[in-house]
Coordinates of C-alpha atoms in Angstrom, one line a residue:
Chain A
M1 CA 0.0 0.1 -0.1
R2 CA 2.9 2.2 0.9
D3 CA 4.7 1.4 -2.1
D4 CA 1.6 2.2 -4.3
K5 CA 1.5 5.6 -2.8
N6 CA 5.0 6.2 -3.1
I7 CA 4.9 5.5 -6.7
Q8 CA 2.0 7.7 -7.2
N9 CA 4.1 10.6 -5.7
N10 CA 7.2 9.7 -7.7
N11 CA 9.2 8.8 -4.6
P12 CA 10.5 5.4 -5.4
F13 CA 12.1 4.9 -1.8
E14 CA 10.8 4.1 1.5
M15 CA 9.8 7.2 3.2
P16 CA 7.9 7.7 6.6
G17 CA 4.8 9.1 4.8
K18 CA 3.5 12.4 4.4
E19 CA 2.2 12.9 7.9
N20 CA 3.5 16.0 9.8
P21 CA 6.0 15.0 12.5
F22 CA 6.0 18.5 14.0
S23 CA 3.4 19.8 16.5
T24 CA 2.6 23.0 18.4
P25 CA 1.9 24.1 21.8
E26 CA -1.9 23.6 22.6
G27 CA -4.1 26.4 21.7
Y28 CA -1.4 28.1 19.6
F29 CA -3.5 28.9 16.6
E30 CA -6.4 30.1 18.3
S31 CA -4.5 32.6 20.5
F32 CA -2.6 33.6 17.5
N33 CA -4.7 36.5 16.3
D34 CA -4.6 38.3 19.5
R35 CA -0.8 38.2 19.7
L36 CA -0.5 39.3 16.3
Q37 CA -3.2 42.2 16.9
G38 CA -0.9 43.2 19.8
K39 CA 2.1 43.3 17.8
I40 CA 0.6 45.4 15.1
E41 CA -0.7 47.7 17.5
E42 CA 2.9 48.0 19.3
Q43 CA 4.5 48.8 15.6
E44 CA 1.6 51.5 15.0
N45 CA 1.7 53.2 18.3
P46 CA 5.4 52.9 19.3
Q47 CA 5.5 56.1 21.4
K48 CA 5.4 54.5 25.0
G49 CA 8.1 52.0 23.9
K50 CA 10.3 54.6 22.2
V51 CA 10.3 56.9 25.1
L52 CA 11.5 54.0 27.3
H53 CA 13.8 52.8 24.9
M54 CA 15.3 56.3 24.5
L55 CA 15.6 56.7 28.6
R56 CA 17.1 53.2 28.9
P57 CA 20.7 54.2 29.0
A58 CA 20.1 57.1 31.2
L59 CA 18.0 55.1 33.7
G60 CA 20.8 52.4 33.7
L61 CA 23.4 55.0 34.7
V62 CA 21.1 56.1 37.4
A63 CA 20.5 52.7 38.7
S64 CA 24.4 52.0 38.6
F65 CA 25.0 55.2 40.9
L66 CA 22.4 54.3 43.3
V67 CA 23.8 50.6 43.6
V68 CA 27.4 52.1 44.1
F69 CA 26.1 54.8 46.7
L70 CA 24.3 51.9 48.6
L71 CA 27.1 49.7 48.6
L72 CA 29.4 52.1 50.1
Y73 CA 26.9 54.1 52.5
V74 CA 24.9 51.0 54.1
P75 CA 28.0 49.1 55.2
L76 CA 29.6 52.3 56.6
K77 CA 26.4 53.2 58.5
I78 CA 26.0 49.7 59.9
Y79 CA 29.5 48.5 60.5
M80 CA 31.3 51.7 61.3
P81 CA 28.7 54.1 62.9
K82 CA 31.4 55.6 65.1
I83 CA 33.4 56.8 62.0
A84 CA 30.2 58.0 60.6
E85 CA 29.2 59.9 63.8
Q86 CA 32.8 61.4 64.1
Y87 CA 32.8 62.4 60.6
Y88 CA 29.3 64.0 61.1
S89 CA 30.4 66.1 64.2
K90 CA 33.5 67.5 62.3
E91 CA 31.1 68.7 59.7
Q92 CA 29.2 70.4 62.4
V93 CA 32.4 72.4 63.4
V94 CA 33.1 73.3 60.0
D95 CA 29.5 74.7 59.6
T96 CA 30.0 77.0 62.6
T97 CA 31.5 80.5 61.8
E98 CA 33.8 80.6 64.5
G99 CA 35.2 77.0 63.8
M100 CA 35.7 77.8 60.1
E101 CA 37.5 80.9 61.0
A102 CA 39.8 79.1 63.4
I103 CA 40.8 76.5 60.6
L104 CA 41.5 79.2 58.1
A105 CA 43.8 81.1 60.2
E106 CA 45.7 78.0 61.2
I107 CA 46.1 77.0 57.7
E108 CA 47.0 80.5 56.7
D109 CA 49.8 80.7 59.3
Q110 CA 51.1 77.2 58.6
F111 CA 51.3 78.0 54.8
F112 CA 53.4 81.4 55.5
L113 CA 55.6 79.4 58.0
F114 CA 56.1 76.7 55.6
E115 CA 56.9 79.0 52.6
S116 CA 59.3 81.2 54.4
T117 CA 61.4 78.3 55.4
V118 CA 61.5 76.9 51.9
T119 CA 62.0 80.0 49.9
N120 CA 64.5 81.9 52.3
E121 CA 66.9 79.2 52.7
T122 CA 67.4 75.9 50.4
E123 CA 65.3 74.0 48.2
E124 CA 65.8 70.9 50.3
L125 CA 64.2 70.4 53.7
E126 CA 66.6 69.3 56.6
P127 CA 65.3 66.5 58.9
D128 CA 64.7 68.8 62.0
Q129 CA 62.7 71.2 59.4
I130 CA 60.5 68.1 58.5
M131 CA 60.0 67.2 62.3
D132 CA 59.0 70.7 63.0
C133 CA 56.4 70.5 60.2
I134 CA 55.0 67.1 61.7
A135 CA 54.9 68.5 65.1
M136 CA 53.2 71.6 63.6
E137 CA 50.7 69.5 62.0
I138 CA 49.8 67.5 65.3
K139 CA 49.6 70.8 67.2
D140 CA 47.1 72.1 64.7
Y141 CA 44.9 68.9 64.7
D142 CA 44.8 69.2 68.5
L143 CA 43.7 72.9 68.2
I144 CA 41.0 72.0 65.7
F145 CA 39.8 69.0 67.9
A146 CA 39.7 71.3 70.9
E147 CA 38.0 73.9 69.2
S148 CA 35.3 71.2 68.1
L149 CA 34.8 70.1 71.6
N150 CA 34.5 73.6 72.9
N151 CA 31.5 74.2 70.5
Chain B
M1 CA -8.5 33.2 -6.9
S2 CA -11.3 31.8 -4.8
P3 CA -14.6 33.9 -4.1
E4 CA -13.6 34.0 -0.6
E5 CA -10.1 35.5 -1.2
Q6 CA -11.8 38.2 -3.5
K7 CA -14.2 39.2 -0.9
I8 CA -11.2 39.4 1.5
L9 CA -9.3 41.7 -0.9
R10 CA -12.5 43.9 -1.6
N11 CA -12.9 44.1 2.1
L12 CA -9.2 45.1 2.6
K13 CA -9.5 48.0 0.5
D14 CA -12.3 49.5 2.6
E15 CA -11.1 51.3 5.5
N16 CA -14.4 50.5 7.4
S17 CA -14.0 46.8 7.0
K18 CA -10.1 46.5 6.7
N19 CA -9.4 45.2 10.3
R20 CA -12.2 42.6 10.1
A21 CA -10.9 41.6 6.5
F22 CA -7.3 41.3 7.6
N23 CA -8.5 39.1 10.6
D24 CA -10.2 36.6 7.9
L25 CA -7.0 36.7 5.8
V26 CA -5.1 35.4 8.9
N27 CA -7.7 32.8 9.8
L28 CA -7.7 31.5 6.3
Y29 CA -3.8 31.3 5.9
K30 CA -2.3 31.3 9.4
Q31 CA -2.0 27.1 9.5
R32 CA -0.8 26.8 6.0
L33 CA 2.0 29.5 6.3
Y34 CA 2.9 28.3 9.7
W35 CA 3.7 24.8 8.6
H36 CA 5.5 26.1 5.5
I37 CA 7.5 28.5 7.8
R38 CA 8.1 25.7 10.4
K39 CA 9.7 23.3 7.7
I40 CA 12.1 26.0 7.0
V41 CA 13.0 27.1 10.4
I42 CA 12.1 23.9 12.3
S43 CA 11.8 25.6 15.7
H44 CA 8.2 26.2 16.9
D45 CA 9.4 29.7 18.7
D46 CA 11.2 30.7 15.4
A47 CA 8.1 29.8 13.3
D48 CA 6.0 31.9 15.3
D49 CA 8.3 34.9 15.1
V50 CA 8.4 34.6 11.5
L51 CA 4.8 34.1 11.0
Q52 CA 4.0 37.2 13.2
N53 CA 6.4 39.0 10.9
T54 CA 5.0 37.8 7.8
F55 CA 1.5 39.0 8.6
L56 CA 3.0 42.3 10.0
K57 CA 4.6 42.7 6.5
V58 CA 1.2 41.7 4.8
W59 CA -0.7 44.1 6.8
K60 CA 1.8 47.1 6.0
S61 CA 1.9 46.3 2.2
I62 CA -1.7 45.2 1.6
D63 CA -2.2 48.4 -0.2
N64 CA 0.4 47.8 -2.7
F65 CA -0.8 44.3 -3.5
R66 CA -1.7 43.9 -7.2
S67 CA -5.0 41.7 -7.5
E68 CA -3.5 40.1 -10.8
A69 CA -0.8 38.4 -8.6
G70 CA -2.4 35.2 -6.6
L71 CA -3.1 36.2 -3.1
Y72 CA -1.9 32.9 -2.0
T73 CA 1.4 32.9 -4.1
W74 CA 2.0 36.3 -2.6
L75 CA 1.7 35.3 0.9
Y76 CA 3.8 32.1 0.4
R77 CA 6.5 34.4 -1.1
I78 CA 6.6 36.7 1.9
A79 CA 6.6 33.9 4.3
T80 CA 9.4 32.2 2.3
N81 CA 11.5 35.4 2.2
E82 CA 10.9 36.1 5.9
A83 CA 11.9 32.5 6.9
L84 CA 15.1 32.6 5.0
S85 CA 16.1 36.0 6.2
F86 CA 15.5 34.9 9.6
L87 CA 17.9 32.1 9.3
K88 CA 20.6 34.2 7.7
Q89 CA 20.3 36.6 10.7
K90 CA 20.4 34.0 13.0
Q91 CA 23.6 32.5 11.4
K92 CA 25.2 35.9 11.5
R93 CA 24.5 36.5 15.2
S94 CA 25.3 33.1 16.3
I95 CA 28.5 32.8 18.2
L96 CA 28.9 29.2 17.3
P97 CA 31.3 28.2 14.7
L98 CA 28.8 27.0 12.2
N99 CA 29.9 26.9 8.4
D100 CA 26.4 26.0 7.4
V101 CA 22.8 26.9 8.4
S102 CA 21.8 23.0 8.3
E103 CA 24.1 22.0 11.1
Y104 CA 22.2 24.7 13.3
L105 CA 18.9 23.3 12.1
V106 CA 19.8 19.6 12.7
E107 CA 20.8 20.7 16.2
T108 CA 17.3 22.5 16.7
L109 CA 15.6 19.5 15.3
K110 CA 16.9 17.4 18.0
A111 CA 16.3 19.7 20.7
E112 CA 12.8 20.6 19.5
N113 CA 10.1 19.8 22.2
H114 CA 7.3 20.1 19.7
F115 CA 8.4 17.0 17.4
S116 CA 6.1 14.1 17.8
G117 CA 7.7 11.8 15.0
D118 CA 9.6 8.7 15.6
E119 CA 13.2 8.0 14.8
I120 CA 12.8 7.2 11.0
Q121 CA 10.9 10.6 10.7
Q122 CA 13.7 12.3 12.4
K123 CA 16.2 10.9 9.9
F124 CA 13.9 11.8 7.0
Q125 CA 13.9 15.4 8.5
E126 CA 17.4 15.6 9.0
A127 CA 18.1 14.3 5.2
I128 CA 15.6 17.3 4.1
I129 CA 17.5 19.8 6.4
R130 CA 20.8 18.8 4.7
L131 CA 19.6 19.5 1.3
P132 CA 20.7 22.7 -0.5
E133 CA 18.4 25.6 0.3
K134 CA 16.5 25.6 -3.0
Q135 CA 16.2 22.0 -3.1
R136 CA 14.9 21.8 0.4
L137 CA 12.0 24.6 -0.2
V138 CA 11.2 22.5 -3.4
F139 CA 11.0 19.5 -1.7
N140 CA 9.0 20.6 1.1
M141 CA 6.5 22.5 -1.0
K142 CA 5.8 19.5 -3.7
Y143 CA 6.0 16.6 -0.9
Y144 CA 4.0 18.0 1.9
D145 CA 1.9 20.9 0.4
D146 CA 1.4 19.4 -3.1
I147 CA 2.0 23.0 -4.6
K148 CA 1.7 23.0 -8.4
Y149 CA 5.2 24.0 -10.0
Q150 CA 3.4 26.6 -11.9
D151 CA 2.6 28.4 -8.6
M152 CA 5.9 27.3 -7.0
S153 CA 7.5 29.1 -10.1
K154 CA 5.9 32.5 -9.0
I155 CA 6.8 32.0 -5.2
L156 CA 10.3 31.0 -5.7
D157 CA 10.9 33.2 -8.8
T158 CA 12.4 30.1 -10.7
S159 CA 11.4 28.4 -13.9
E160 CA 9.2 25.2 -13.8
G161 CA 12.0 23.2 -15.4
A162 CA 14.5 24.1 -12.9
L163 CA 11.8 23.3 -10.0
K164 CA 11.5 19.8 -11.5
A165 CA 15.2 19.2 -11.8
S166 CA 15.5 20.5 -8.2
Y167 CA 12.8 18.0 -6.9
H168 CA 14.4 15.2 -8.6
H169 CA 17.8 15.9 -7.2
A170 CA 16.3 16.3 -3.6
V171 CA 14.6 12.9 -3.8
K172 CA 18.0 11.2 -5.1
K173 CA 19.8 12.9 -2.2
I174 CA 17.2 12.1 0.5
E175 CA 17.2 8.4 -0.8
E176 CA 20.9 8.2 -0.4
F177 CA 20.9 9.6 2.9
M178 CA 18.2 7.1 4.1
R179 CA 20.1 4.3 2.7
N180 CA 23.3 5.3 4.4
Q181 CA 21.4 5.6 7.7
A182 CA 19.7 2.2 7.5

């Protein structure tokens, strides 16, 4: 019977027949029209999709910054609250006018002192001079810290 | 052209009935075009994408359709071109070292969930996949869809003589492949 069919179809060799071996998911053809309609509407009114598509790089950038910020801020807040607090209190000193003036005056003095030692004598610093500078730094820091405690 | 197709075309030209007529056109051809595309791209998901793109193209260019050209041959032509373009794009985008699209299709066939054929049918499909592109198209259209050479000539833009020769060569190659696999 199969041979007759093959001869009729000009297929003189054994073939598995013309039945379709492929299948589709259940209800595929029934739902096809709706999906096609959706695609046509999307193509004809691309405004919403277009705006989102245009904003996508900017949104990605904002999201990346947020992630980086959270990765830095949250562990600092949770695991090192003291440092965070200290940093905050330092900022308070800077915010006050008196504290600010004191810091500026100290920086100015230090700058003039350092400039005079370098320009008046030699280009190279002597070990003693370096030690003096370090001592001055510590002194200045102590002064600023004391100022912050007073406030 | 059948009276049903003529009615659909008439309604497609009228703005008031265009949407309904297009829906009728989709209902009339979706299954035939799907199976035609499926035998070219093998995967169901790919066939679904190509079928949607085909009807999208039909929707956009229906106003340019010349009624002297057969509706059914016009649709088959669009579907065939869409399916072949899809495969070419897939091959370009593929990161796998594929020399030939047939290797990709054989792998797709082996991994396809929506294939209900037995081992012999799988070998038979593999034999068809390994044919050169034109021979594969001609064989599927003749063997499964029984499309006349005259219509096939309009769809594939090839002479009837060349199509008959392609079918003959395809049969010989499939026969040889099946013998070697036995």
